[in-house]
Coordinates of C-alpha atoms and ligand atoms in Angstrom, one line a residue:
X210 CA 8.6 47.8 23.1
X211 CA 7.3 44.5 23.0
X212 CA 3.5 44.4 24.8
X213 CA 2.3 40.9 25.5
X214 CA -1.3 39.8 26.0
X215 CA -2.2 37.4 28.7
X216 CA -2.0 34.3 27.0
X217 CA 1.1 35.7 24.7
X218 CA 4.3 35.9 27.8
X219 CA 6.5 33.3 26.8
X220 CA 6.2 34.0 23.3
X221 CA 6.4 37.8 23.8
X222 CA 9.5 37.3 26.2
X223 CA 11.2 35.5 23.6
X224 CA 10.5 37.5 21.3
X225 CA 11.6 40.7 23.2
X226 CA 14.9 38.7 23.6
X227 CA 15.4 37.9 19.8
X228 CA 14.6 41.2 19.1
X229 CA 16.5 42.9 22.0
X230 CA 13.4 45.2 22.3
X231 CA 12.2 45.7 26.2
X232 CA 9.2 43.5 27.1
X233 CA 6.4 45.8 29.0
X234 CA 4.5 44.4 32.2
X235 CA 0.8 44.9 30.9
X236 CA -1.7 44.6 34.4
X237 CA -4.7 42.2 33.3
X238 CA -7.6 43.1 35.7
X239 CA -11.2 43.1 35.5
X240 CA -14.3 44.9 37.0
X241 CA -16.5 43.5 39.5
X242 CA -19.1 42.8 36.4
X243 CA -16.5 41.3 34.2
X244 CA -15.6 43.8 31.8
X245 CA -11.8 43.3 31.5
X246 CA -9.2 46.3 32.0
X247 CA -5.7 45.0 29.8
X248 CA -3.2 48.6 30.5
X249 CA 0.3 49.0 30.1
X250 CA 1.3 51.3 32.5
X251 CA 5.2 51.5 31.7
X252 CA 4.3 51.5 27.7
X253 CA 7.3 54.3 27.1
X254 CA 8.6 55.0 23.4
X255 CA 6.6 55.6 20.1
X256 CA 7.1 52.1 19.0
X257 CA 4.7 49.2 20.0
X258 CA 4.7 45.4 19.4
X259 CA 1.8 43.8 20.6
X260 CA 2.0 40.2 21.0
X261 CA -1.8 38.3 21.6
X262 CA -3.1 34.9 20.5
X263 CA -6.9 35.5 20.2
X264 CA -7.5 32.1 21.7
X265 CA -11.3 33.0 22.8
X266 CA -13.0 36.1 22.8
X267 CA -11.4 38.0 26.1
X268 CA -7.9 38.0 24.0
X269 CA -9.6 39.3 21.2
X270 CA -11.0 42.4 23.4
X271 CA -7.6 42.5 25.3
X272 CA -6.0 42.7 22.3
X273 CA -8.2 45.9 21.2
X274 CA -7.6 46.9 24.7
X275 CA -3.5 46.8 24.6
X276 CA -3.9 48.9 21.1
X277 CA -5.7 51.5 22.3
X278 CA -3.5 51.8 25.6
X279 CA -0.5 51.9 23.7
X280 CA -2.0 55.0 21.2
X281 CA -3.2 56.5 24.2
X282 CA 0.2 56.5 26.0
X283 CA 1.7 57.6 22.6
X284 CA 2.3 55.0 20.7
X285 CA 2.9 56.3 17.0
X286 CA 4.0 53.2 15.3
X287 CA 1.9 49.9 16.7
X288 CA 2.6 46.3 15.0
X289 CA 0.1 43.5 16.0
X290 CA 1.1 40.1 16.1
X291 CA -1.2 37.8 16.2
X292 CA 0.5 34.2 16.3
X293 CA -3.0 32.3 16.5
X294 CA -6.0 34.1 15.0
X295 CA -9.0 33.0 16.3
X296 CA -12.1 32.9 14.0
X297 CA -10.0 32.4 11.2
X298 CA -12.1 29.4 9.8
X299 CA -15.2 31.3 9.7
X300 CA -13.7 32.9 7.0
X301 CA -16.9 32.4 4.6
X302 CA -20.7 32.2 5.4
X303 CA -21.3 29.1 5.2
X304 CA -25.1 29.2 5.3
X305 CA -27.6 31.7 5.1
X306 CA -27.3 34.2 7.6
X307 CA -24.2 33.6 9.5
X308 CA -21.2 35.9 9.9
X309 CA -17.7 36.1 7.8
X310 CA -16.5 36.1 11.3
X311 CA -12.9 36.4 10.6
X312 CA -13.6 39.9 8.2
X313 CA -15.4 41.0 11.5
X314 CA -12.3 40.7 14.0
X315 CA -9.9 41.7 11.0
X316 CA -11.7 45.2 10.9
X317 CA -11.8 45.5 14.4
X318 CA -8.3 44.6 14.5
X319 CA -7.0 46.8 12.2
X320 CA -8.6 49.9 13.0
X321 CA -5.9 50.4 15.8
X322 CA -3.0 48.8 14.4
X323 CA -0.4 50.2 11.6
X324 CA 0.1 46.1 10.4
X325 CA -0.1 43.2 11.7
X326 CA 1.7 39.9 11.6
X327 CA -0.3 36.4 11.3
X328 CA 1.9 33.4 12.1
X329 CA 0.2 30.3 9.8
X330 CA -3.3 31.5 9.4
X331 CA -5.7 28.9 9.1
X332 CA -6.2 29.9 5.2
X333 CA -3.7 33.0 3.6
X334 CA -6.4 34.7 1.9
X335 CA -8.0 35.8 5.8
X336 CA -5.2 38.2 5.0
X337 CA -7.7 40.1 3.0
X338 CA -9.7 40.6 5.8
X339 CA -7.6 43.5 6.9
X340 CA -7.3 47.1 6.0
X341 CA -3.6 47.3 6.8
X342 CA -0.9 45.6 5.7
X343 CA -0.2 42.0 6.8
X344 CA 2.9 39.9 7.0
X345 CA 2.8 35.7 7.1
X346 CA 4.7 33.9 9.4
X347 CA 5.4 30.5 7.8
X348 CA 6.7 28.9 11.4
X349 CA 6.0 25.0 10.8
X350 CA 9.6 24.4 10.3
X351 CA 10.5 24.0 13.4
X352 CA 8.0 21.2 14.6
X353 CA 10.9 19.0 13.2
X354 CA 13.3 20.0 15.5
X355 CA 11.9 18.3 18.9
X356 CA 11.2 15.1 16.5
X357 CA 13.2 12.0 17.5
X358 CA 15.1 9.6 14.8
X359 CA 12.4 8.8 12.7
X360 CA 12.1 4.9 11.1
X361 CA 11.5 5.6 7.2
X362 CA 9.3 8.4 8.2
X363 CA 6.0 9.3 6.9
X364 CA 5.0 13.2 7.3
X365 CA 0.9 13.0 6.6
X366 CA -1.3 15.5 6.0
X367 CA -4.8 14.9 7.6
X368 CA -6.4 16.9 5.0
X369 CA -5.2 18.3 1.4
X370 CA -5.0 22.0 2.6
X371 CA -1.6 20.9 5.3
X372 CA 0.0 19.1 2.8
X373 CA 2.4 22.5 2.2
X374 CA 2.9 22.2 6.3
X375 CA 3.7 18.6 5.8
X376 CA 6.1 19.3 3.5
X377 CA 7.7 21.9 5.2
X378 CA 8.1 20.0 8.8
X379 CA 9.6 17.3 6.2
X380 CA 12.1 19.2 4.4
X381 CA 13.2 20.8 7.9
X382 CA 13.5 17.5 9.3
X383 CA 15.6 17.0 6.5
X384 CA 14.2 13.1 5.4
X385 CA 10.9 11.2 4.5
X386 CA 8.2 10.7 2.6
X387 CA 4.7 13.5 2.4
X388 CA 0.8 12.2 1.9
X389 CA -2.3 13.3 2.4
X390 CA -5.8 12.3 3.7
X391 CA -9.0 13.7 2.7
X392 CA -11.4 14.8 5.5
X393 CA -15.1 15.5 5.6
X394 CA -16.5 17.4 8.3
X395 CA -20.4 17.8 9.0
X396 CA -20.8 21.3 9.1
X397 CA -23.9 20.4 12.2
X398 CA -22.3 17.8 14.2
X399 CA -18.7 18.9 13.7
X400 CA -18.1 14.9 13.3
X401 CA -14.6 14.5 11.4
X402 CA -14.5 11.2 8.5
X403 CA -11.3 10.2 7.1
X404 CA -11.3 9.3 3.8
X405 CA -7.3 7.8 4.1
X406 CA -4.9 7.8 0.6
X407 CA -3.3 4.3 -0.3
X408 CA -0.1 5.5 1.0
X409 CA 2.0 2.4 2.6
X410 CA 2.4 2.6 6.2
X411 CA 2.9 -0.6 7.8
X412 CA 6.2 -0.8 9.9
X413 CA 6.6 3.5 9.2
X414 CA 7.1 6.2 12.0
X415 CA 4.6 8.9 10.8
X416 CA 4.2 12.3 11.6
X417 CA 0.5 14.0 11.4
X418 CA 1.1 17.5 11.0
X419 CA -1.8 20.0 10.7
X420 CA -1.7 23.8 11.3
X421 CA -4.5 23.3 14.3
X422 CA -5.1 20.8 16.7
X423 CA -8.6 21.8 18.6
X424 CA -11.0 19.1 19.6
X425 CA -8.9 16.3 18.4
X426 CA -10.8 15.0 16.0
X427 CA -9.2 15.3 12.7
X428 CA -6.1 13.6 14.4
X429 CA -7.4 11.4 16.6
X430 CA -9.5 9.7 13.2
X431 CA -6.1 10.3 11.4
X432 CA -4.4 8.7 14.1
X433 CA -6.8 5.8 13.9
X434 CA -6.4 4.8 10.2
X435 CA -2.7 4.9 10.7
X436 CA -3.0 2.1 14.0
X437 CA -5.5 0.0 12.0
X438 CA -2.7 -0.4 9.1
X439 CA 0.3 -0.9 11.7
X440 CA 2.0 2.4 11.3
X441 CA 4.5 2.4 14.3
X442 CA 5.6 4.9 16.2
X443 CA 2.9 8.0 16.2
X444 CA 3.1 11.9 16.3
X445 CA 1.2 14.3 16.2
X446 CA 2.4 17.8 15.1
X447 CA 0.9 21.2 14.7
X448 CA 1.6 24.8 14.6
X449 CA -1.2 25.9 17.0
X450 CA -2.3 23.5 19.6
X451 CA -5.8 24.7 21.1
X452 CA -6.7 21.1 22.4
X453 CA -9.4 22.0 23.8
X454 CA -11.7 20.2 26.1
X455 CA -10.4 16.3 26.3
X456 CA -8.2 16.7 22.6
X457 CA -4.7 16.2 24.7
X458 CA -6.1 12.7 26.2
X459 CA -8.2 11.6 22.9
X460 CA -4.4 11.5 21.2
X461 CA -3.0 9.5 23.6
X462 CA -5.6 6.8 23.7
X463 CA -5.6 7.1 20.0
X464 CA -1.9 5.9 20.1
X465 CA -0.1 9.4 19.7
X466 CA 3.1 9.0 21.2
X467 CA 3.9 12.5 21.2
X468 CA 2.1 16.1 20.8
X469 CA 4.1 18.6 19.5
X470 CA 3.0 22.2 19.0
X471 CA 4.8 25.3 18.9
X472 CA 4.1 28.4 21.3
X473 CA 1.3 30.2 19.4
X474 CA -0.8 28.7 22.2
X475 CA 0.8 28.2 25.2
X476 CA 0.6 24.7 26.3
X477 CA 2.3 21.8 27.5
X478 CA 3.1 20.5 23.9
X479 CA 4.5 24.0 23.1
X480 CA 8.1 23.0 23.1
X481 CA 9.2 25.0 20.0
X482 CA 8.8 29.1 19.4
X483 CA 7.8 30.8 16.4
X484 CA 10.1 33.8 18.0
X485 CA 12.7 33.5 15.8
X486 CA 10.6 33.1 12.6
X487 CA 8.4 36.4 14.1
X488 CA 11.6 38.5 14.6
X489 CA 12.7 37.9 10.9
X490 CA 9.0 39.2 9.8
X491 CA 9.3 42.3 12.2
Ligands
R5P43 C1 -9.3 22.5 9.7 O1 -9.4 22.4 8.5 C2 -8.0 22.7 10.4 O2 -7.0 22.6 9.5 C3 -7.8 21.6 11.5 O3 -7.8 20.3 10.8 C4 -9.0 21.6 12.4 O4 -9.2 22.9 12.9 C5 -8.7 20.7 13.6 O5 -9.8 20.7 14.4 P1 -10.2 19.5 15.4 O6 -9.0 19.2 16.2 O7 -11.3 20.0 16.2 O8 -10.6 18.4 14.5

């Protein structure tokens, strides 16, 4: 049975459907001092697929919630899919004293799951993170699909560690050119500074792919660099798009034609599923 969290339906319901496993109705409530209550009251079988983006930190403790419901109402076999992991970039201290945050939901994670299944995790080695097995999802692919005809097309990276998601949303799109940009972040301010590569862009339709689009910032400066050498027509494409706070508008003034993002997090950009790509991992 396929159990979805809150912020996971579509994506679980096509993903019950690719599998032809039955999707549960999980309730989602919540006590009159907050606590939340996820529950899966027609969890039946011995086999359970949970299905929850830890967006924020109520999925992560729904998530924990559905596993321990499912055990509860039997569950002997439980598989946690986690298309977007949260926290996943806090994958080192990075100054004295702070958490490896990502080991910390890993453990917590996998103390009630048998595996789990990470679709494009911000770096592969959070993998180690876990106690249990886990299973990649490489589901970039299929950000070219929703692409239009491209003019001499320019898949960019905005930093050296998406260059392999460039590549792959420009082998799956079946033409064009890949490049990179280096990026410098300040660790206090969270202020993003593009340092761009000589790559030729004037009169090119170029694609920014990244795995995350959050605040904006890394694309919107991408995005910026591109309209200052008269790139033409402007995308921007990622496998998880959190655009948070004002990212979605920050694109468009920056000269993005389109967002496209896949459904990891459900959003308006999510026009493409990672189902498929899921189903072939389960
Ligand atoms: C960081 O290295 C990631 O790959 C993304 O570039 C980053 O998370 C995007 O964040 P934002 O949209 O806030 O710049």
């Amino acid at each position: 049975m396929i159990i979805p969290g809150s912020g996971s339906q579509a994506l679980a319901a096509a993903l019950a459907e690719a599998t032809g496993e039955a999707l549960a109705t999980p309730t989602y409530d919540r006590f009159p001092d907050g606590e939340q209550l996820a529950a899966v009251p027609d969890f039946a079988g011995d086999s359970a697929t949970i299905v929850c983006s830890t967006t924020g930190d109520e999925a992560w403790v729904e998530l924990l919630q559905l596993q321990d419901a499912v055990r509860e109402a039997g569950a002997t076999e439980v598989t946690t899919v986690i298309p977007y992991m949260g926290y996943a970039r806090q994958d080192e201290a990075f100054k004295q004293g702070q958490p490896v945050s990502a080991r910390a939901m890993a453990r917590a994670v996998s103390t009630g799951t048998d595996r789990v299944v990470l679709v494009n995790p911000h770096e592969p080695d959070v993998a180690d993170c876990y106690d249990v097995p886990v299973d990649h999802v490489d589901a970039a692919g299929v950000l070219a699909a929703p692409l239009p005809a491209l003019d001499d097309p320019l898949f960019l990276a905005p930093d050296e560690s998406a260059v392999g998601l460039a590549e792959t949303v420009s082998e799956a799109y079946g033409a064009g050119d890949t490049d990179y940009f280096e990026k410098h972040r300040d660790r206090d301010t969270g202020a993003v500074e593009i340092e761009p590569s000589d790559a030729t862009v004037q009169g090119r339709d170029v694609v920014v792919v990244d795995d995350i689009i959050a605040t904006g910032s890394t694309m919107s400066e991408a995005i910026g660099v591109l309209e200052a050498r008269d790139a033409d027509r402007l995308f921007a494409a990622c496998v998880h798009p959190m655009l948070v706070r004002n990212a979605a508008t920050k694109l468009r003034n920056a000269g993005v034609e389109r967002i496209v993002g896949t459904d990891t997090v459900e959003r308006e950009c999510s026009c493409v599923s990672v189902a498929d790509a899921v189903a072939d991992a389960l």
